[in-house]
Amino acid sequence: ILLDIQMPKMDGFEVSLKIREQSFGQSIPYIVAMTGDDSSESKNKFSEFGINEYLTKPINISEIYKMIRKVFLK
């Protein structure tokens, strides 16, 4: 899942928690956050909320391709 962190009504952190809570022991999707915040505080927060990886904005298409290869060719 490519998940934007800054969204109206519910941020990406809340969405990530809801996805994890509602998996009910099933396969949990791999979540990649998209964010403009590259601070160390945010980096630590990603793992706390079950976010596997992150990409910083502006997103470069080659970075998306690298992430897809990383996730699917493990």
Coordinates of C-alpha atoms in Angstrom, one line a residue:
I1 CA 0.0 0.0 0.0
L2 CA 1.3 3.4 -0.9
L3 CA 0.0 5.6 1.9
D4 CA 0.2 9.4 2.1
I5 CA 0.8 10.5 5.7
Q6 CA -0.9 13.9 5.4
M7 CA -4.6 13.4 4.5
P8 CA -7.7 15.1 5.6
K9 CA -9.8 13.7 8.5
M10 CA -7.5 10.8 9.2
D11 CA -3.7 10.8 8.8
G12 CA -1.6 8.0 7.4
F13 CA -0.5 6.9 10.8
E14 CA -4.1 6.3 11.9
V15 CA -4.9 4.5 8.6
S16 CA -1.9 2.2 9.1
L17 CA -3.1 1.3 12.6
K18 CA -6.6 0.5 11.4
I19 CA -5.2 -1.7 8.6
R20 CA -3.2 -3.6 11.1
E21 CA -6.1 -3.9 13.6
Q22 CA -8.5 -5.2 10.9
S23 CA -6.2 -7.8 9.4
F24 CA -7.4 -10.3 12.0
G25 CA -4.3 -12.5 11.7
Q26 CA -4.6 -12.6 7.9
S27 CA -1.7 -11.5 5.6
I28 CA -0.8 -8.0 6.6
P29 CA -0.1 -5.7 3.7
Y30 CA 3.3 -4.0 3.2
I31 CA 2.8 -0.3 3.8
V32 CA 5.0 2.3 2.3
A33 CA 4.4 5.9 3.5
M34 CA 4.8 8.9 1.3
T35 CA 5.8 12.0 3.3
G36 CA 7.4 15.4 3.0
D37 CA 8.8 15.1 6.5
D38 CA 12.2 13.4 6.6
S39 CA 13.0 14.1 10.3
S40 CA 14.3 11.4 12.5
E41 CA 11.3 11.8 14.7
S42 CA 9.0 10.8 11.8
K43 CA 11.3 7.9 10.8
N44 CA 10.9 6.4 14.3
K45 CA 7.2 7.0 14.3
F46 CA 6.7 5.0 11.0
S47 CA 7.8 1.7 12.6
E48 CA 5.8 2.4 15.7
F49 CA 2.6 2.6 13.6
G50 CA 3.4 -0.5 11.5
I51 CA 4.7 1.3 8.4
N52 CA 7.3 -0.8 6.7
E53 CA 9.1 1.8 4.5
Y54 CA 8.8 5.4 3.5
L55 CA 9.5 7.6 0.5
T56 CA 10.0 11.4 0.8
K57 CA 8.2 13.8 -1.4
P58 CA 8.5 14.9 -4.1
I59 CA 8.4 11.3 -5.2
N60 CA 10.8 10.2 -7.9
I61 CA 9.4 7.5 -10.2
S62 CA 12.7 5.6 -10.1
E63 CA 12.4 5.5 -6.3
I64 CA 8.9 3.9 -6.6
Y65 CA 10.3 1.3 -8.9
K66 CA 13.2 0.5 -6.5
M67 CA 10.7 0.1 -3.7
I68 CA 8.4 -2.2 -5.7
R69 CA 11.4 -4.4 -6.6
K70 CA 12.5 -4.4 -3.0
V71 CA 9.1 -5.5 -1.7
F72 CA 8.3 -8.1 -4.4
L73 CA 11.7 -9.5 -5.1
K74 CA 12.7 -10.3 -1.5

